[in-house]
GROMACS .gro file of N, CA and C in nm:
model
  465
    1MET      N    1   0.077  -0.135   0.001
    1MET     CA    2  -0.016  -0.010  -0.008
    1MET      C    3   0.081   0.107   0.012
    2LEU      N    4   0.032   0.258  -0.073
    2LEU     CA    5   0.128   0.344  -0.086
    2LEU      C    6   0.065   0.448   0.024
    3PRO      N    7   0.145   0.521   0.128
    3PRO     CA    8   0.142   0.621   0.177
    3PRO      C    9   0.032   0.719   0.143
    4LEU      N   10  -0.073   0.755   0.251
    4LEU     CA   11  -0.150   0.856   0.182
    4LEU      C   12  -0.079   0.993   0.128
    5SER      N   13   0.053   0.981   0.197
    5SER     CA   14   0.067   1.143   0.134
    5SER      C   15   0.107   1.141  -0.003
    6LEU      N   16   0.164   0.969  -0.048
    6LEU     CA   17   0.183   0.959  -0.156
    6LEU      C   18   0.074   0.977  -0.293
    7LEU      N   19  -0.042   0.946  -0.226
    7LEU     CA   20  -0.169   0.924  -0.303
    7LEU      C   21  -0.244   1.030  -0.344
    8ALA      N   22  -0.211   1.157  -0.228
    8ALA     CA   23  -0.301   1.244  -0.245
    8ALA      C   24  -0.161   1.358  -0.318
    9GLY      N   25  -0.034   1.354  -0.339
    9GLY     CA   26   0.049   1.386  -0.439
    9GLY      C   27   0.003   1.486  -0.541
   10GLY      N   28  -0.098   1.442  -0.604
   10GLY     CA   29  -0.114   1.437  -0.728
   10GLY      C   30  -0.265   1.538  -0.718
   11THR      N   31  -0.291   1.562  -0.611
   11THR     CA   32  -0.414   1.634  -0.569
   11THR      C   33  -0.404   1.795  -0.553
   12GLY      N   34  -0.279   1.841  -0.561
   12GLY     CA   35  -0.218   1.966  -0.544
   12GLY      C   36  -0.261   1.986  -0.349
   13MET      N   37  -0.274   1.905  -0.277
   13MET     CA   38  -0.249   1.936  -0.113
   13MET      C   39  -0.139   1.870  -0.074
   14ALA      N   40  -0.078   1.999   0.000
   14ALA     CA   41   0.021   1.989   0.051
   14ALA      C   42   0.035   1.932   0.212
   15SER      N   43  -0.081   1.963   0.268
   15SER     CA   44  -0.070   1.888   0.417
   15SER      C   45  -0.221   1.879   0.454
   16ALA      N   46  -0.251   1.892   0.572
   16ALA     CA   47  -0.356   1.910   0.608
   16ALA      C   48  -0.481   2.001   0.554
   17HIS      N   49  -0.424   2.106   0.535
   17HIS     CA   50  -0.491   2.192   0.486
   17HIS      C   51  -0.420   2.353   0.410
   18GLU      N   52  -0.333   2.267   0.363
   18GLU     CA   53  -0.270   2.385   0.277
   18GLU      C   54  -0.226   2.314   0.109
   19PHE      N   55  -0.239   2.400   0.009
   19PHE     CA   56  -0.256   2.333  -0.147
   19PHE      C   57  -0.133   2.398  -0.194
   20LYS      N   58  -0.084   2.335  -0.339
   20LYS     CA   59   0.001   2.354  -0.395
   20LYS      C   60   0.006   2.365  -0.546
   21LEU      N   61   0.027   2.463  -0.577
   21LEU     CA   62   0.005   2.450  -0.736
   21LEU      C   63   0.137   2.534  -0.806
   22GLY      N   64   0.235   2.454  -0.873
   22GLY     CA   65   0.351   2.497  -0.902
   22GLY      C   66   0.451   2.544  -0.777
   23ASP      N   67   0.501   2.656  -0.810
   23ASP     CA   68   0.573   2.735  -0.720
   23ASP      C   69   0.484   2.800  -0.581
   24LEU      N   70   0.351   2.802  -0.633
   24LEU     CA   71   0.255   2.878  -0.497
   24LEU      C   72   0.225   2.756  -0.404
   25GLU      N   73   0.233   2.821  -0.284
   25GLU     CA   74   0.156   2.717  -0.146
   25GLU      C   75   0.016   2.855  -0.114
   26ILE      N   76  -0.079   2.766  -0.088
   26ILE     CA   77  -0.183   2.834  -0.023
   26ILE      C   78  -0.218   2.768   0.123
   27GLY      N   79  -0.229   2.905   0.184
   27GLY     CA   80  -0.202   2.808   0.318
   27GLY      C   81  -0.358   2.850   0.380
   28HIS      N   82  -0.419   2.722   0.443
   28HIS     CA   83  -0.574   2.754   0.525
   28HIS      C   84  -0.694   2.848   0.472
   29PRO      N   85  -0.728   2.809   0.345
   29PRO     CA   86  -0.832   2.873   0.326
   29PRO      C   87  -0.936   2.882   0.406
   30TRP      N   88  -0.992   3.022   0.449
   30TRP     CA   89  -1.112   2.975   0.560
   30TRP      C   90  -1.184   3.087   0.519
   31SER      N   91  -1.336   3.065   0.561
   31SER     CA   92  -1.429   3.166   0.626
   31SER      C   93  -1.510   3.183   0.745
   32ARG      N   94  -1.590   3.230   0.742
   32ARG     CA   95  -1.677   3.232   0.859
   32ARG      C   96  -1.813   3.239   0.824
   33GLU      N   97  -1.899   3.165   0.960
   33GLU     CA   98  -2.009   3.119   0.933
   33GLU      C   99  -2.113   3.281   0.901
   34THR      N  100  -2.202   3.245   0.803
   34THR     CA  101  -2.286   3.378   0.799
   34THR      C  102  -2.407   3.366   0.883
   35PRO      N  103  -2.477   3.479   0.908
   35PRO     CA  104  -2.633   3.494   0.966
   35PRO      C  105  -2.759   3.427   0.848
   36ALA      N  106  -2.841   3.330   0.904
   36ALA     CA  107  -2.922   3.368   0.795
   36ALA      C  108  -2.986   3.474   0.721
   37GLY      N  109  -2.983   3.452   0.550
   37GLY     CA  110  -3.046   3.599   0.472
   37GLY      C  111  -2.911   3.650   0.426
   38ALA      N  112  -2.806   3.594   0.483
   38ALA     CA  113  -2.646   3.689   0.398
   38ALA      C  114  -2.650   3.686   0.293
   39LYS      N  115  -2.620   3.786   0.172
   39LYS     CA  116  -2.601   3.736   0.077
   39LYS      C  117  -2.466   3.708   0.008
   40VAL      N  118  -2.358   3.788   0.133
   40VAL     CA  119  -2.201   3.761   0.065
   40VAL      C  120  -2.131   3.689   0.203
   41ALA      N  121  -2.038   3.611   0.163
   41ALA     CA  122  -1.936   3.564   0.271
   41ALA      C  123  -1.772   3.596   0.254
   42GLY      N  124  -1.686   3.612   0.350
   42GLY     CA  125  -1.553   3.644   0.281
   42GLY      C  126  -1.496   3.551   0.289
   43GLY      N  127  -1.360   3.527   0.241
   43GLY     CA  128  -1.258   3.425   0.224
   43GLY      C  129  -1.157   3.484   0.244
   44TYR      N  130  -1.079   3.391   0.319
   44TYR     CA  131  -0.914   3.433   0.334
   44TYR      C  132  -0.853   3.338   0.368
   45LEU      N  133  -0.682   3.334   0.287
   45LEU     CA  134  -0.611   3.236   0.288
   45LEU      C  135  -0.484   3.333   0.286
   46SER      N  136  -0.326   3.258   0.284
   46SER     CA  137  -0.210   3.286   0.236
   46SER      C  138  -0.190   3.226   0.117
   47ILE      N  139  -0.124   3.310   0.037
   47ILE     CA  140  -0.052   3.283  -0.081
   47ILE      C  141   0.083   3.322  -0.077
   48THR      N  142   0.208   3.205  -0.085
   48THR     CA  143   0.326   3.218  -0.072
   48THR      C  144   0.365   3.135  -0.217
   49ASN      N  145   0.502   3.276  -0.266
   49ASN     CA  146   0.528   3.256  -0.391
   49ASN      C  147   0.662   3.196  -0.403
   50HIS      N  148   0.671   3.059  -0.396
   50HIS     CA  149   0.830   3.041  -0.367
   50HIS      C  150   0.944   3.038  -0.510
   51GLY      N  151   0.854   3.093  -0.638
   51GLY     CA  152   0.935   3.093  -0.761
   51GLY      C  153   1.012   3.238  -0.758
   52SER      N  154   1.051   3.243  -0.875
   52SER     CA  155   1.129   3.370  -0.912
   52SER      C  156   1.067   3.497  -1.030
   53GLU      N  157   0.948   3.430  -1.049
   53GLU     CA  158   0.870   3.542  -1.096
   53GLU      C  159   0.755   3.557  -1.033
   54ALA      N  160   0.685   3.686  -1.025
   54ALA     CA  161   0.587   3.696  -1.012
   54ALA      C  162   0.454   3.627  -1.074
   55ASP      N  163   0.309   3.621  -0.974
   55ASP     CA  164   0.191   3.580  -1.026
   55ASP      C  165   0.105   3.681  -1.021
   56ARG      N  166  -0.018   3.644  -1.064
   56ARG     CA  167  -0.151   3.732  -1.000
   56ARG      C  168  -0.271   3.625  -0.975
   57LEU      N  169  -0.317   3.616  -0.870
   57LEU     CA  170  -0.428   3.606  -0.855
   57LEU      C  171  -0.539   3.660  -0.927
   58ILE      N  172  -0.607   3.599  -1.016
   58ILE     CA  173  -0.688   3.686  -1.099
   58ILE      C  174  -0.838   3.626  -1.153
   59ALA      N  175  -0.890   3.519  -1.041
   59ALA     CA  176  -1.014   3.474  -1.042
   59ALA      C  177  -1.059   3.402  -0.905
   60VAL      N  178  -1.159   3.379  -0.860
   60VAL     CA  179  -1.203   3.325  -0.771
   60VAL      C  180  -1.391   3.262  -0.788
   61SER      N  181  -1.387   3.126  -0.706
   61SER     CA  182  -1.515   3.093  -0.761
   61SER      C  183  -1.546   3.025  -0.637
   62SER      N  184  -1.670   2.956  -0.599
   62SER     CA  185  -1.693   2.878  -0.489
   62SER      C  186  -1.838   2.792  -0.513
   63THR      N  187  -1.881   2.685  -0.445
   63THR     CA  188  -1.945   2.612  -0.452
   63THR      C  189  -2.069   2.680  -0.395
   64ILE      N  190  -2.073   2.764  -0.290
   64ILE     CA  191  -2.191   2.862  -0.207
   64ILE      C  192  -2.208   2.930  -0.266
   65SER      N  193  -2.182   3.012  -0.401
   65SER     CA  194  -2.185   3.129  -0.439
   65SER      C  195  -2.195   3.137  -0.604
   66ASP      N  196  -2.252   3.247  -0.599
   66ASP     CA  197  -2.297   3.319  -0.797
   66ASP      C  198  -2.180   3.320  -0.789
   67LYS      N  199  -2.086   3.412  -0.745
   67LYS     CA  200  -1.983   3.499  -0.803
   67LYS      C  201  -1.876   3.499  -0.718
   68GLY      N  202  -1.739   3.522  -0.736
   68GLY     CA  203  -1.647   3.549  -0.644
   68GLY      C  204  -1.580   3.677  -0.660
   69GLU      N  205  -1.522   3.741  -0.650
   69GLU     CA  206  -1.450   3.876  -0.643
   69GLU      C  207  -1.302   3.875  -0.550
   70ILE      N  208  -1.201   3.937  -0.611
   70ILE     CA  209  -1.081   3.964  -0.479
   70ILE      C  210  -1.075   4.093  -0.460
   71HIS      N  211  -1.086   4.148  -0.335
   71HIS     CA  212  -1.113   4.281  -0.274
   71HIS      C  213  -0.974   4.314  -0.191
   72GLU      N  214  -0.989   4.470  -0.198
   72GLU     CA  215  -0.871   4.527  -0.100
   72GLU      C  216  -0.966   4.602  -0.012
   73MET      N  217  -0.947   4.609   0.125
   73MET     CA  218  -0.958   4.686   0.200
   73MET      C  219  -0.835   4.784   0.262
   74ALA      N  220  -0.884   4.907   0.289
   74ALA     CA  221  -0.768   4.999   0.301
   74ALA      C  222  -0.824   5.121   0.392
   75VAL      N  223  -0.767   5.196   0.501
   75VAL     CA  224  -0.783   5.281   0.571
   75VAL      C  225  -0.695   5.420   0.497
   76ASN      N  226  -0.812   5.504   0.453
   76ASN     CA  227  -0.753   5.657   0.373
   76ASN      C  228  -0.790   5.753   0.403
   77ASP      N  229  -0.724   5.889   0.479
   77ASP     CA  230  -0.712   5.963   0.585
   77ASP      C  231  -0.836   5.962   0.675
   78GLY      N  232  -0.819   5.810   0.718
   78GLY     CA  233  -0.918   5.800   0.840
   78GLY      C  234  -1.042   5.735   0.781
   79VAL      N  235  -1.049   5.690   0.655
   79VAL     CA  236  -1.207   5.671   0.632
   79VAL      C  237  -1.172   5.506   0.548
   80MET      N  238  -1.262   5.376   0.606
   80MET     CA  239  -1.205   5.279   0.567
   80MET      C  240  -1.299   5.269   0.426
   81THR      N  241  -1.246   5.205   0.352
   81THR     CA  242  -1.268   5.206   0.187
   81THR      C  243  -1.245   5.045   0.135
   82MET      N  244  -1.317   4.989   0.055
   82MET     CA  245  -1.303   4.852   0.007
   82MET      C  246  -1.352   4.869  -0.126
   83ARG      N  247  -1.266   4.795  -0.244
   83ARG     CA  248  -1.307   4.800  -0.380
   83ARG      C  249  -1.232   4.651  -0.413
   84GLN      N  250  -1.309   4.594  -0.537
   84GLN     CA  251  -1.312   4.504  -0.596
   84GLN      C  252  -1.117   4.530  -0.676
   85LEU      N  253  -1.049   4.471  -0.688
   85LEU     CA  254  -0.933   4.454  -0.743
   85LEU      C  255  -0.970   4.369  -0.909
   86PRO      N  256  -1.029   4.463  -0.983
   86PRO     CA  257  -1.035   4.392  -1.118
   86PRO      C  258  -0.925   4.323  -1.214
   87ASP      N  259  -0.814   4.365  -1.183
   87ASP     CA  260  -0.671   4.331  -1.256
   87ASP      C  261  -0.620   4.215  -1.140
   88GLY      N  262  -0.710   4.187  -1.056
   88GLY     CA  263  -0.655   4.097  -0.926
   88GLY      C  264  -0.554   4.106  -0.862
   89LEU      N  265  -0.481   4.040  -0.793
   89LEU     CA  266  -0.406   4.067  -0.679
   89LEU      C  267  -0.225   3.986  -0.714
   90GLU      N  268  -0.140   4.067  -0.735
   90GLU     CA  269  -0.005   4.016  -0.767
   90GLU      C  270   0.067   4.003  -0.650
   91ILE      N  271   0.112   3.825  -0.703
   91ILE     CA  272   0.194   3.753  -0.526
   91ILE      C  273   0.348   3.763  -0.619
   92PRO      N  274   0.404   3.873  -0.539
   92PRO     CA  275   0.582   3.898  -0.541
   92PRO      C  276   0.640   3.746  -0.552
   93ALA      N  277   0.731   3.746  -0.644
   93ALA     CA  278   0.824   3.606  -0.645
   93ALA      C  279   0.918   3.644  -0.493
   94GLY      N  280   0.873   3.493  -0.429
   94GLY     CA  281   0.982   3.478  -0.300
   94GLY      C  282   0.906   3.581  -0.155
   95GLU      N  283   0.732   3.606  -0.211
   95GLU     CA  284   0.708   3.669  -0.088
   95GLU      C  285   0.580   3.607  -0.059
   96LYS      N  286   0.482   3.608   0.071
   96LYS     CA  287   0.415   3.587   0.084
   96LYS      C  288   0.272   3.695   0.091
   97VAL      N  289   0.178   3.642   0.071
   97VAL     CA  290   0.047   3.750   0.058
   97VAL      C  291  -0.082   3.712   0.153
   98GLU      N  292  -0.082   3.791   0.242
   98GLU     CA  293  -0.197   3.731   0.340
   98GLU      C  294  -0.348   3.805   0.322
   99LEU      N  295  -0.451   3.713   0.293
   99LEU     CA  296  -0.549   3.771   0.252
   99LEU      C  297  -0.650   3.753   0.378
  100LYS      N  298  -0.705   3.853   0.461
  100LYS     CA  299  -0.718   3.846   0.586
  100LYS      C  300  -0.783   3.988   0.610
  101PRO      N  301  -0.892   3.947   0.706
  101PRO     CA  302  -1.012   4.077   0.774
  101PRO      C  303  -0.928   4.182   0.755
  102GLY      N  304  -0.986   4.270   0.695
  102GLY     CA  305  -0.949   4.416   0.702
  102GLY      C  306  -0.818   4.472   0.590
  103SER      N  307  -0.793   4.373   0.524
  103SER     CA  308  -0.676   4.357   0.430
  103SER      C  309  -0.722   4.330   0.263
  104TYR      N  310  -0.658   4.248   0.233
  104TYR     CA  311  -0.675   4.196   0.117
  104TYR      C  312  -0.782   4.065   0.151
  105HIS      N  313  -0.891   4.002   0.063
  105HIS     CA  314  -0.983   3.893   0.121
  105HIS      C  315  -1.066   3.873  -0.020
  106LEU      N  316  -1.117   3.755  -0.011
  106LEU     CA  317  -1.209   3.741  -0.128
  106LEU      C  318  -1.376   3.758  -0.092
  107MET      N  319  -1.471   3.779  -0.207
  107MET     CA  320  -1.589   3.770  -0.156
  107MET      C  321  -1.673   3.738  -0.245
  108PHE      N  322  -1.759   3.605  -0.172
  108PHE     CA  323  -1.852   3.539  -0.261
  108PHE      C  324  -1.993   3.578  -0.192
  109MET      N  325  -2.016   3.633  -0.301
  109MET     CA  326  -2.169   3.726  -0.362
  109MET      C  327  -2.263   3.632  -0.430
  110GLY      N  328  -2.373   3.630  -0.375
  110GLY     CA  329  -2.484   3.591  -0.416
  110GLY      C  330  -2.475   3.448  -0.376
  111LEU      N  331  -2.526   3.445  -0.207
  111LEU     CA  332  -2.495   3.316  -0.178
  111LEU      C  333  -2.611   3.218  -0.200
  112LYS      N  334  -2.553   3.097  -0.227
  112LYS     CA  335  -2.644   2.977  -0.265
  112LYS      C  336  -2.671   2.889  -0.146
  113SER      N  337  -2.624   2.912  -0.021
  113SER     CA  338  -2.614   2.827   0.080
  113SER      C  339  -2.531   2.901   0.175
  114GLN      N  340  -2.578   2.893   0.313
  114GLN     CA  341  -2.499   2.961   0.427
  114GLN      C  342  -2.385   2.911   0.460
  115PRO      N  343  -2.251   2.957   0.496
  115PRO     CA  344  -2.158   2.846   0.534
  115PRO      C  345  -2.176   2.838   0.659
  116LYS      N  346  -2.164   2.706   0.730
  116LYS     CA  347  -2.186   2.691   0.872
  116LYS      C  348  -2.035   2.639   0.944
  117LYS      N  349  -2.046   2.712   1.035
  117LYS     CA  350  -1.896   2.644   1.135
  117LYS      C  351  -1.906   2.519   1.147
  118GLY      N  352  -1.762   2.430   1.139
  118GLY     CA  353  -1.750   2.338   1.148
  118GLY      C  354  -1.748   2.232   0.964
  119GLU      N  355  -1.797   2.335   0.862
  119GLU     CA  356  -1.833   2.288   0.732
  119GLU      C  357  -1.690   2.301   0.655
  120LYS      N  358  -1.664   2.251   0.540
  120LYS     CA  359  -1.584   2.324   0.448
  120LYS      C  360  -1.692   2.300   0.300
  121PHE      N  361  -1.640   2.429   0.213
  121PHE     CA  362  -1.695   2.451   0.114
  121PHE      C  363  -1.577   2.462  -0.017
  122ALA      N  364  -1.609   2.395  -0.142
  122ALA     CA  365  -1.504   2.391  -0.260
  122ALA      C  366  -1.507   2.569  -0.285
  123GLY      N  367  -1.369   2.561  -0.334
  123GLY     CA  368  -1.330   2.692  -0.414
  123GLY      C  369  -1.262   2.676  -0.519
  124THR      N  370  -1.257   2.738  -0.613
  124THR     CA  371  -1.133   2.742  -0.706
  124THR      C  372  -1.054   2.867  -0.739
  125LEU      N  373  -0.919   2.850  -0.737
  125LEU     CA  374  -0.851   2.985  -0.750
  125LEU      C  375  -0.793   2.980  -0.850
  126THR      N  376  -0.786   3.095  -0.958
  126THR     CA  377  -0.711   3.116  -1.056
  126THR      C  378  -0.579   3.206  -1.078
  127PHE      N  379  -0.500   3.152  -1.104
  127PHE     CA  380  -0.380   3.224  -1.131
  127PHE      C  381  -0.330   3.281  -1.247
  128GLU      N  382  -0.257   3.364  -1.321
  128GLU     CA  383  -0.244   3.433  -1.424
  128GLU      C  384  -0.125   3.325  -1.473
  129LYS      N  385  -0.018   3.269  -1.437
  129LYS     CA  386   0.100   3.226  -1.494
  129LYS      C  387   0.053   3.057  -1.434
  130ALA      N  388   0.053   3.049  -1.308
  130ALA     CA  389  -0.009   2.897  -1.243
  130ALA      C  390  -0.089   2.803  -1.293
  131GLY      N  391  -0.204   2.885  -1.329
  131GLY     CA  392  -0.365   2.810  -1.376
  131GLY      C  393  -0.433   2.812  -1.247
  132THR      N  394  -0.508   2.698  -1.227
  132THR     CA  395  -0.625   2.670  -1.145
  132THR      C  396  -0.598   2.569  -1.084
  133ILE      N  397  -0.659   2.605  -0.902
  133ILE     CA  398  -0.659   2.499  -0.830
  133ILE      C  399  -0.785   2.489  -0.756
  134GLU      N  400  -0.857   2.386  -0.709
  134GLU     CA  401  -0.938   2.334  -0.638
  134GLU      C  402  -0.895   2.382  -0.476
  135VAL      N  403  -0.942   2.429  -0.382
  135VAL     CA  404  -0.919   2.413  -0.244
  135VAL      C  405  -1.053   2.409  -0.179
  136GLU      N  406  -1.038   2.394   0.003
  136GLU     CA  407  -1.137   2.401   0.052
  136GLU      C  408  -1.134   2.481   0.177
  137PHE      N  409  -1.236   2.565   0.151
  137PHE     CA  410  -1.233   2.668   0.275
  137PHE      C  411  -1.286   2.586   0.398
  138ALA      N  412  -1.250   2.617   0.545
  138ALA     CA  413  -1.294   2.566   0.651
  138ALA      C  414  -1.374   2.692   0.716
  139VAL      N  415  -1.504   2.638   0.755
  139VAL     CA  416  -1.573   2.732   0.775
  139VAL      C  417  -1.540   2.779   0.982
  140ASP      N  418  -1.539   2.870   0.993
  140ASP     CA  419  -1.519   2.924   1.177
  140ASP      C  420  -1.642   2.940   1.211
  141ALA      N  421  -1.651   3.004   1.333
  141ALA     CA  422  -1.749   3.098   1.404
  141ALA      C  423  -1.751   3.234   1.341
  142MET      N  424  -1.909   3.296   1.352
  142MET     CA  425  -1.926   3.389   1.292
  142MET      C  426  -1.812   3.510   1.366
  143GLY      N  427  -1.764   3.488   1.499
  143GLY     CA  428  -1.705   3.576   1.576
  143GLY      C  429  -1.575   3.536   1.590
  144GLY      N  430  -1.523   3.431   1.483
  144GLY     CA  431  -1.383   3.371   1.508
  144GLY      C  432  -1.271   3.427   1.435
  145LYS      N  433  -1.163   3.378   1.470
  145LYS     CA  434  -1.003   3.454   1.402
  145LYS      C  435  -0.998   3.591   1.456
  146THR      N  436  -1.008   3.677   1.360
  146THR     CA  437  -0.993   3.845   1.392
  146THR      C  438  -1.125   3.921   1.378
  147GLU      N  439  -1.116   4.043   1.363
  147GLU     CA  440  -1.212   4.147   1.367
  147GLU      C  441  -1.226   4.154   1.192
  148ASP      N  442  -1.332   4.173   1.127
  148ASP     CA  443  -1.363   4.232   0.966
  148ASP      C  444  -1.441   4.339   0.976
  149HIS      N  445  -1.479   4.336   0.829
  149HIS     CA  446  -1.568   4.456   0.780
  149HIS      C  447  -1.712   4.444   0.827
  150GLY      N  448  -1.758   4.359   0.919
  150GLY     CA  449  -1.889   4.336   0.958
  150GLY      C  450  -1.924   4.214   0.951
  151SER      N  451  -2.084   4.182   0.922
  151SER     CA  452  -2.106   4.040   0.900
  151SER      C  453  -2.096   3.984   0.797
  152ASN      N  454  -1.962   3.944   0.771
  152ASN     CA  455  -1.888   3.871   0.655
  152ASN      C  456  -1.925   3.972   0.538
  153GLY      N  457  -1.877   4.079   0.559
  153GLY     CA  458  -1.885   4.140   0.416
  153GLY      C  459  -2.026   4.247   0.390
  154SER      N  460  -2.068   4.258   0.438
  154SER     CA  461  -2.185   4.304   0.432
  154SER      C  462  -2.169   4.502   0.398
  155HIS      N  463  -2.111   4.493   0.256
  155HIS     CA  464  -2.067   4.614   0.238
  155HIS      C  465  -2.181   4.649   0.089
   0.00000   0.00000   0.00000
C-alpha cells in the first residue's frame, strides 16, 4: 500500500489544509459562518510564491456563491474603503501575501447556501501563470479569528 501522502501528491494538497500549485503554496483557506439571509461571505488565506517570477491571483469561485471577487480594504485619511481588484492581486516572487479581515480578501457574492461552522466548501483559485487549483475553505464561527468589516462583508 502507498502512504496517503503519496496518494494525495497529485491532488494539489501539501498537508492537512495547505494546497500547492507549481511554485505557489496556498495556506489555510477559511471563511466565517454567516447569519441567515446573508448574501455575501468573506474568504481568507495566504499565498506564498516560492518562484522567481511574480504571479497574479485573477479569479475566484466557490460552490456556495454565484460569483467571487478579489477585494482590498484600506484606511485612507481615516476613512475605511473597500474595492474590487479587477486586475487581480499580485503575488511577488519570493513573498507571502495574506488575505485576511481588514486587508486583501475574497468576497463570495450571491450566496446559494450559508456557510456553517465546522463545515467546508469547495473553491477554485485561478492564477495568471500557475493556472487553476481547487481548494477547500474551512468555516469558523461568526466571531472567529479576527475582526473584519462586518457580518462577512455586508458592504
